């Protein structure tokens, strides 16, 4: 459970930045090199690499170096942690709605 | 668009903490006072209030003070920003799968 909470922390932190979200979006279309990913951004390569490292350590992407080229791949499973968390919230809301409905029905039945 | 990106940044930052996620989960069952929300945590009330402020400024919760009691309410709409963002990613993955399928079909057709 602690590991799940930590993984969620890392994923949320990693996604709390427009550059990193843009990288995730781009990798949704397929793997890309760091150079290719960095191109649309007005930042230095070392700054961009920090974003890559944050994404990698969160588990959202994987990287592999071949010669001088580092290729990044999206790890969709890790992104699906968010779906799981959101589903859990929805189940809680639905349980609440059910309780409220029960309460209203009960009140209507009571003369 | 900049506003949407900023709103997403704030929501992701707000959720990148287990205490704040626990507050969101608790509020899914209905509104609660700050005192009630703070009770399960081993932190001081001022520290807890910082979490409440972060959640409030992200728009994930609303708070209202009546006398000495501040009541917090979940703003589900703001949490649904995440669903929107995740849906967008899924559309990108699906478009990629479609392109790959097309490519494979095309290759199979070519003698």
PDB file of C-alpha atoms in Angstrom:
ATOM      1  CA  UNK A   1       0.000   0.000   0.000  1.00  0.00           C
ATOM      2  CA  UNK A   2       2.862   2.394   0.810  1.00  0.00           C
ATOM      3  CA  UNK A   3       4.441   1.495  -2.527  1.00  0.00           C
ATOM      4  CA  UNK A   4       1.175   2.190  -4.342  1.00  0.00           C
ATOM      5  CA  UNK A   5       0.925   5.599  -2.606  1.00  0.00           C
ATOM      6  CA  UNK A   6       4.523   6.425  -3.525  1.00  0.00           C
ATOM      7  CA  UNK A   7       3.987   5.371  -7.131  1.00  0.00           C
ATOM      8  CA  UNK A   8       0.912   7.615  -7.293  1.00  0.00           C
ATOM      9  CA  UNK A   9       2.866  10.513  -5.738  1.00  0.00           C
ATOM     10  CA  UNK A  10       5.571  10.149  -8.408  1.00  0.00           C
ATOM     11  CA  UNK A  11       3.081   9.889 -11.269  1.00  0.00           C
ATOM     12  CA  UNK A  12       1.154  12.965 -10.112  1.00  0.00           C
ATOM     13  CA  UNK A  13       4.368  14.974  -9.653  1.00  0.00           C
ATOM     14  CA  UNK A  14       5.614  13.883 -13.087  1.00  0.00           C
ATOM     15  CA  UNK A  15       2.386  15.013 -14.741  1.00  0.00           C
ATOM     16  CA  UNK A  16       2.247  18.370 -12.916  1.00  0.00           C
ATOM     17  CA  UNK A  17       4.219  20.050 -15.696  1.00  0.00           C
ATOM     18  CA  UNK A  18       3.126  21.007 -19.230  1.00  0.00           C
ATOM     19  CA  UNK A  19       6.451  19.986 -20.851  1.00  0.00           C
ATOM     20  CA  UNK A  20       6.295  16.521 -19.305  1.00  0.00           C
ATOM     21  CA  UNK A  21       2.631  16.119 -20.254  1.00  0.00           C
ATOM     22  CA  UNK A  22       3.522  17.090 -23.806  1.00  0.00           C
ATOM     23  CA  UNK A  23       6.238  14.404 -23.849  1.00  0.00           C
ATOM     24  CA  UNK A  24       3.701  11.816 -22.641  1.00  0.00           C
ATOM     25  CA  UNK A  25       1.287  12.914 -25.347  1.00  0.00           C
ATOM     26  CA  UNK A  26       3.978  12.683 -28.054  1.00  0.00           C
ATOM     27  CA  UNK A  27       5.077   9.221 -26.885  1.00  0.00           C
ATOM     28  CA  UNK A  28       1.459   8.097 -27.175  1.00  0.00           C
ATOM     29  CA  UNK A  29       2.077   8.082 -30.949  1.00  0.00           C
ATOM     30  CA  UNK A  30       5.146   5.844 -30.578  1.00  0.00           C
ATOM     31  CA  UNK A  31       8.736   5.820 -29.264  1.00  0.00           C
ATOM     32  CA  UNK A  32      10.982   8.819 -29.940  1.00  0.00           C
ATOM     33  CA  UNK A  33      14.557   9.897 -29.277  1.00  0.00           C
ATOM     34  CA  UNK A  34      15.348  12.510 -26.614  1.00  0.00           C
ATOM     35  CA  UNK A  35      16.544  14.892 -29.368  1.00  0.00           C
ATOM     36  CA  UNK A  36      13.295  14.536 -31.274  1.00  0.00           C
ATOM     37  CA  UNK A  37      11.237  15.002 -28.107  1.00  0.00           C
ATOM     38  CA  UNK A  38      13.200  18.108 -27.068  1.00  0.00           C
ATOM     39  CA  UNK A  39      12.885  19.861 -30.457  1.00  0.00           C
ATOM     40  CA  UNK A  40       9.530  21.659 -29.901  1.00  0.00           C
ATOM     41  CA  UNK A  41      10.658  23.165 -26.579  1.00  0.00           C
ATOM     42  CA  UNK A  42      12.580  26.403 -26.028  1.00  0.00           C
ATOM     43  CA  UNK A  43      14.752  24.900 -23.291  1.00  0.00           C
ATOM     44  CA  UNK A  44      18.319  23.622 -23.098  1.00  0.00           C
ATOM     45  CA  UNK A  45      18.995  19.929 -23.505  1.00  0.00           C
ATOM     46  CA  UNK A  46      20.175  19.564 -19.855  1.00  0.00           C
ATOM     47  CA  UNK A  47      16.892  21.129 -18.653  1.00  0.00           C
ATOM     48  CA  UNK A  48      14.960  18.851 -20.952  1.00  0.00           C
ATOM     49  CA  UNK A  49      16.888  15.832 -19.657  1.00  0.00           C
ATOM     50  CA  UNK A  50      15.697  16.669 -16.123  1.00  0.00           C
ATOM     51  CA  UNK A  51      12.136  16.282 -17.334  1.00  0.00           C
ATOM     52  CA  UNK A  52      13.034  12.979 -19.007  1.00  0.00           C
ATOM     53  CA  UNK A  53      14.579  11.734 -15.738  1.00  0.00           C
ATOM     54  CA  UNK A  54      11.494  12.744 -13.731  1.00  0.00           C
ATOM     55  CA  UNK A  55       9.266  10.881 -16.175  1.00  0.00           C
ATOM     56  CA  UNK A  56      11.564   7.871 -16.139  1.00  0.00           C
ATOM     57  CA  UNK A  57      11.817   7.651 -12.365  1.00  0.00           C
ATOM     58  CA  UNK A  58       8.013   7.881 -12.085  1.00  0.00           C
ATOM     59  CA  UNK A  59       7.830   4.827 -14.345  1.00  0.00           C
ATOM     60  CA  UNK A  60       5.732   6.686 -16.937  1.00  0.00           C
ATOM     61  CA  UNK A  61       8.415   6.243 -19.588  1.00  0.00           C
ATOM     62  CA  UNK A  62      11.288   3.863 -20.223  1.00  0.00           C
ATOM     63  CA  UNK A  63      14.496   4.912 -21.941  1.00  0.00           C
ATOM     64  CA  UNK A  64      17.208   2.880 -23.679  1.00  0.00           C
ATOM     65  CA  UNK A  65      20.473   4.102 -25.133  1.00  0.00           C
ATOM     66  CA  UNK A  66      21.829   2.776 -28.396  1.00  0.00           C
ATOM     67  CA  UNK A  67      25.095   4.434 -29.433  1.00  0.00           C
ATOM     68  CA  UNK A  68      24.539   8.162 -28.939  1.00  0.00           C
ATOM     69  CA  UNK A  69      20.767   8.011 -29.181  1.00  0.00           C
ATOM     70  CA  UNK A  70      18.481   7.584 -26.170  1.00  0.00           C
ATOM     71  CA  UNK A  71      15.030   6.359 -27.154  1.00  0.00           C
ATOM     72  CA  UNK A  72      11.990   6.911 -24.925  1.00  0.00           C
ATOM     73  CA  UNK A  73       8.909   4.692 -24.796  1.00  0.00           C
ATOM     74  CA  UNK A  74       5.633   5.309 -22.981  1.00  0.00           C
ATOM     75  CA  UNK A  75       4.698   2.864 -20.208  1.00  0.00           C
ATOM     76  CA  UNK A  76       0.923   2.962 -20.489  1.00  0.00           C
ATOM     77  CA  UNK A  77       0.455   0.652 -17.512  1.00  0.00           C
ATOM     78  CA  UNK A  78       1.874   3.262 -15.182  1.00  0.00           C
ATOM     79  CA  UNK A  79      -0.484   5.901 -16.563  1.00  0.00           C
ATOM     80  CA  UNK A  80      -3.340   3.491 -15.887  1.00  0.00           C
ATOM     81  CA  UNK A  81      -2.612   3.854 -12.143  1.00  0.00           C
ATOM     82  CA  UNK A  82      -4.503   7.140 -12.512  1.00  0.00           C
ATOM     83  CA  UNK A  83      -7.527   5.392 -14.001  1.00  0.00           C
ATOM     84  CA  UNK A  84      -7.518   3.049 -11.035  1.00  0.00           C
ATOM     85  CA  UNK A  85      -7.392   5.905  -8.576  1.00  0.00           C
ATOM     86  CA  UNK A  86     -10.141   7.843 -10.376  1.00  0.00           C
ATOM     87  CA  UNK A  87     -12.345   4.723 -10.535  1.00  0.00           C
ATOM     88  CA  UNK A  88     -11.961   4.336  -6.778  1.00  0.00           C
ATOM     89  CA  UNK A  89     -13.172   7.918  -6.280  1.00  0.00           C
ATOM     90  CA  UNK A  90     -16.152   7.316  -8.549  1.00  0.00           C
ATOM     91  CA  UNK A  91     -17.134   4.208  -6.573  1.00  0.00           C
ATOM     92  CA  UNK A  92     -17.119   6.328  -3.402  1.00  0.00           C
ATOM     93  CA  UNK A  93     -19.345   8.991  -5.029  1.00  0.00           C
ATOM     94  CA  UNK A  94     -21.742   6.353  -6.321  1.00  0.00           C
ATOM     95  CA  UNK A  95     -21.984   4.730  -2.889  1.00  0.00           C
ATOM     96  CA  UNK A  96     -22.842   8.166  -1.493  1.00  0.00           C
ATOM     97  CA  UNK A  97     -25.523   8.749  -4.147  1.00  0.00           C
ATOM     98  CA  UNK A  98     -27.011   5.320  -3.333  1.00  0.00           C
ATOM     99  CA  UNK A  99     -27.129   6.183   0.376  1.00  0.00           C
ATOM    100  CA  UNK A 100     -28.776   9.539  -0.331  1.00  0.00           C
ATOM    101  CA  UNK A 101     -31.381   7.874  -2.582  1.00  0.00           C
ATOM    102  CA  UNK A 102     -32.117   5.307   0.102  1.00  0.00           C
ATOM    103  CA  UNK A 103     -32.567   8.098   2.635  1.00  0.00           C
ATOM    104  CA  UNK A 104     -34.960  10.010   0.375  1.00  0.00           C
ATOM    105  CA  UNK A 105     -36.974   6.851  -0.412  1.00  0.00           C
ATOM    106  CA  UNK A 106     -37.155   6.009   3.287  1.00  0.00           C
ATOM    107  CA  UNK A 107     -38.379   9.518   4.147  1.00  0.00           C
ATOM    108  CA  UNK A 108     -41.054   9.354   1.450  1.00  0.00           C
ATOM    109  CA  UNK A 109     -42.274   6.028   2.851  1.00  0.00           C
ATOM    110  CA  UNK A 110     -42.513   7.353   6.403  1.00  0.00           C
ATOM    111  CA  UNK A 111     -45.894   9.063   6.822  1.00  0.00           C
TER     112      UNK A 111
ATOM    113  CA  UNK B   1      -5.338  26.745 -23.345  1.00  0.00           C
ATOM    114  CA  UNK B   2      -2.752  28.231 -20.960  1.00  0.00           C
ATOM    115  CA  UNK B   3      -5.484  28.322 -18.312  1.00  0.00           C
ATOM    116  CA  UNK B   4      -6.317  24.661 -18.941  1.00  0.00           C
ATOM    117  CA  UNK B   5      -2.612  23.743 -18.608  1.00  0.00           C
ATOM    118  CA  UNK B   6      -2.320  25.733 -15.375  1.00  0.00           C
ATOM    119  CA  UNK B   7      -5.468  24.143 -13.977  1.00  0.00           C
ATOM    120  CA  UNK B   8      -4.041  20.696 -14.790  1.00  0.00           C
ATOM    121  CA  UNK B   9      -0.703  21.616 -13.175  1.00  0.00           C
ATOM    122  CA  UNK B  10      -2.501  22.649  -9.979  1.00  0.00           C
ATOM    123  CA  UNK B  11      -4.687  19.535  -9.893  1.00  0.00           C
ATOM    124  CA  UNK B  12      -1.709  17.198 -10.418  1.00  0.00           C
ATOM    125  CA  UNK B  13       0.347  19.006  -7.741  1.00  0.00           C
ATOM    126  CA  UNK B  14      -2.596  18.869  -5.333  1.00  0.00           C
ATOM    127  CA  UNK B  15      -2.992  15.112  -5.832  1.00  0.00           C
ATOM    128  CA  UNK B  16       0.739  14.351  -5.509  1.00  0.00           C
ATOM    129  CA  UNK B  17       0.412  13.849  -1.762  1.00  0.00           C
ATOM    130  CA  UNK B  18      -1.186  10.964   0.173  1.00  0.00           C
ATOM    131  CA  UNK B  19      -2.760  13.224   2.824  1.00  0.00           C
ATOM    132  CA  UNK B  20      -4.449  15.358   0.184  1.00  0.00           C
ATOM    133  CA  UNK B  21      -5.621  12.284  -1.745  1.00  0.00           C
ATOM    134  CA  UNK B  22      -7.079  10.906   1.479  1.00  0.00           C
ATOM    135  CA  UNK B  23      -8.981  14.178   2.000  1.00  0.00           C
ATOM    136  CA  UNK B  24     -10.371  13.937  -1.553  1.00  0.00           C
ATOM    137  CA  UNK B  25     -11.423  10.353  -0.895  1.00  0.00           C
ATOM    138  CA  UNK B  26     -13.122  11.278   2.396  1.00  0.00           C
ATOM    139  CA  UNK B  27     -14.964  14.209   0.770  1.00  0.00           C
ATOM    140  CA  UNK B  28     -16.274  11.792  -1.857  1.00  0.00           C
ATOM    141  CA  UNK B  29     -18.627  10.535   0.872  1.00  0.00           C
ATOM    142  CA  UNK B  30     -19.905  14.062   1.566  1.00  0.00           C
ATOM    143  CA  UNK B  31     -18.848  17.441   3.018  1.00  0.00           C
ATOM    144  CA  UNK B  32     -16.825  17.525   6.243  1.00  0.00           C
ATOM    145  CA  UNK B  33     -15.337  20.096   8.596  1.00  0.00           C
ATOM    146  CA  UNK B  34     -11.584  20.758   8.640  1.00  0.00           C
ATOM    147  CA  UNK B  35     -11.420  19.360  12.192  1.00  0.00           C
ATOM    148  CA  UNK B  36     -13.130  16.135  11.141  1.00  0.00           C
ATOM    149  CA  UNK B  37     -10.887  15.798   8.084  1.00  0.00           C
ATOM    150  CA  UNK B  38      -7.713  16.401  10.113  1.00  0.00           C
ATOM    151  CA  UNK B  39      -8.535  13.834  12.812  1.00  0.00           C
ATOM    152  CA  UNK B  40      -7.013  10.705  11.165  1.00  0.00           C
ATOM    153  CA  UNK B  41      -3.657  12.427  10.505  1.00  0.00           C
ATOM    154  CA  UNK B  42      -0.698  12.718  12.843  1.00  0.00           C
ATOM    155  CA  UNK B  43       0.030  16.318  11.863  1.00  0.00           C
ATOM    156  CA  UNK B  44      -0.611  19.696  13.441  1.00  0.00           C
ATOM    157  CA  UNK B  45      -3.676  21.692  12.426  1.00  0.00           C
ATOM    158  CA  UNK B  46      -1.563  24.419  10.738  1.00  0.00           C
ATOM    159  CA  UNK B  47       0.198  21.767   8.617  1.00  0.00           C
ATOM    160  CA  UNK B  48      -3.133  20.236   7.769  1.00  0.00           C
ATOM    161  CA  UNK B  49      -4.517  23.664   6.823  1.00  0.00           C
ATOM    162  CA  UNK B  50      -1.718  23.999   4.248  1.00  0.00           C
ATOM    163  CA  UNK B  51      -3.001  20.863   2.551  1.00  0.00           C
ATOM    164  CA  UNK B  52      -6.553  22.260   2.654  1.00  0.00           C
ATOM    165  CA  UNK B  53      -5.327  25.506   1.050  1.00  0.00           C
ATOM    166  CA  UNK B  54      -3.487  23.617  -1.702  1.00  0.00           C
ATOM    167  CA  UNK B  55      -6.607  21.601  -2.460  1.00  0.00           C
ATOM    168  CA  UNK B  56      -8.758  24.723  -2.384  1.00  0.00           C
ATOM    169  CA  UNK B  57      -6.509  26.744  -4.687  1.00  0.00           C
ATOM    170  CA  UNK B  58      -6.412  23.837  -7.176  1.00  0.00           C
ATOM    171  CA  UNK B  59     -10.218  24.023  -7.274  1.00  0.00           C
ATOM    172  CA  UNK B  60     -10.571  20.398  -6.149  1.00  0.00           C
ATOM    173  CA  UNK B  61     -12.407  21.437  -2.999  1.00  0.00           C
ATOM    174  CA  UNK B  62     -14.450  24.423  -1.865  1.00  0.00           C
ATOM    175  CA  UNK B  63     -14.521  25.622   1.722  1.00  0.00           C
ATOM    176  CA  UNK B  64     -16.985  27.809   3.590  1.00  0.00           C
ATOM    177  CA  UNK B  65     -16.761  29.105   7.131  1.00  0.00           C
ATOM    178  CA  UNK B  66     -19.783  29.262   9.415  1.00  0.00           C
ATOM    179  CA  UNK B  67     -18.971  30.533  12.896  1.00  0.00           C
ATOM    180  CA  UNK B  68     -15.826  28.667  13.946  1.00  0.00           C
ATOM    181  CA  UNK B  69     -16.329  25.726  11.620  1.00  0.00           C
ATOM    182  CA  UNK B  70     -14.885  25.563   8.090  1.00  0.00           C
ATOM    183  CA  UNK B  71     -16.677  23.002   5.947  1.00  0.00           C
ATOM    184  CA  UNK B  72     -15.031  21.452   2.871  1.00  0.00           C
ATOM    185  CA  UNK B  73     -16.850  20.128  -0.172  1.00  0.00           C
ATOM    186  CA  UNK B  74     -15.453  18.176  -3.096  1.00  0.00           C
ATOM    187  CA  UNK B  75     -15.657  19.825  -6.519  1.00  0.00           C
ATOM    188  CA  UNK B  76     -16.011  16.735  -8.702  1.00  0.00           C
ATOM    189  CA  UNK B  77     -15.936  18.773 -11.907  1.00  0.00           C
ATOM    190  CA  UNK B  78     -12.342  19.761 -11.263  1.00  0.00           C
ATOM    191  CA  UNK B  79     -11.352  16.144 -10.710  1.00  0.00           C
ATOM    192  CA  UNK B  80     -12.963  15.342 -14.047  1.00  0.00           C
ATOM    193  CA  UNK B  81     -10.254  17.435 -15.745  1.00  0.00           C
ATOM    194  CA  UNK B  82      -8.105  14.350 -15.218  1.00  0.00           C
ATOM    195  CA  UNK B  83     -10.593  12.128 -17.003  1.00  0.00           C
ATOM    196  CA  UNK B  84     -10.510  14.529 -19.932  1.00  0.00           C
ATOM    197  CA  UNK B  85      -6.742  14.472 -20.054  1.00  0.00           C
ATOM    198  CA  UNK B  86      -6.584  10.666 -19.803  1.00  0.00           C
ATOM    199  CA  UNK B  87      -9.236  10.315 -22.543  1.00  0.00           C
ATOM    200  CA  UNK B  88      -7.107  12.495 -24.792  1.00  0.00           C
ATOM    201  CA  UNK B  89      -4.118  10.183 -24.248  1.00  0.00           C
ATOM    202  CA  UNK B  90      -6.226   7.130 -25.020  1.00  0.00           C
ATOM    203  CA  UNK B  91      -7.429   8.676 -28.288  1.00  0.00           C
ATOM    204  CA  UNK B  92      -3.764   9.175 -29.272  1.00  0.00           C
ATOM    205  CA  UNK B  93      -2.914   5.525 -28.458  1.00  0.00           C
ATOM    206  CA  UNK B  94      -5.933   4.293 -30.387  1.00  0.00           C
ATOM    207  CA  UNK B  95      -5.000   6.397 -33.423  1.00  0.00           C
ATOM    208  CA  UNK B  96      -1.558   4.820 -33.267  1.00  0.00           C
ATOM    209  CA  UNK B  97      -2.976   1.293 -33.070  1.00  0.00           C
ATOM    210  CA  UNK B  98      -5.184   2.069 -36.081  1.00  0.00           C
ATOM    211  CA  UNK B  99      -2.164   3.286 -38.075  1.00  0.00           C
ATOM    212  CA  UNK B 100      -0.155   0.178 -37.136  1.00  0.00           C
ATOM    213  CA  UNK B 101      -3.043  -2.098 -38.142  1.00  0.00           C
ATOM    214  CA  UNK B 102      -3.338  -0.299 -41.458  1.00  0.00           C
ATOM    215  CA  UNK B 103       0.371  -0.736 -42.027  1.00  0.00           C
ATOM    216  CA  UNK B 104       0.254  -4.471 -41.276  1.00  0.00           C
ATOM    217  CA  UNK B 105      -2.792  -4.962 -43.533  1.00  0.00           C
ATOM    218  CA  UNK B 106      -1.081  -3.010 -46.303  1.00  0.00           C
ATOM    219  CA  UNK B 107       2.074  -5.142 -45.985  1.00  0.00           C
ATOM    220  CA  UNK B 108       0.043  -8.352 -46.088  1.00  0.00           C
ATOM    221  CA  UNK B 109      -1.648  -7.170 -49.289  1.00  0.00           C
ATOM    222  CA  UNK B 110       1.651  -6.322 -50.974  1.00  0.00           C
ATOM    223  CA  UNK B 111       3.045  -9.489 -52.603  1.00  0.00           C
TER     224      UNK B 111
END
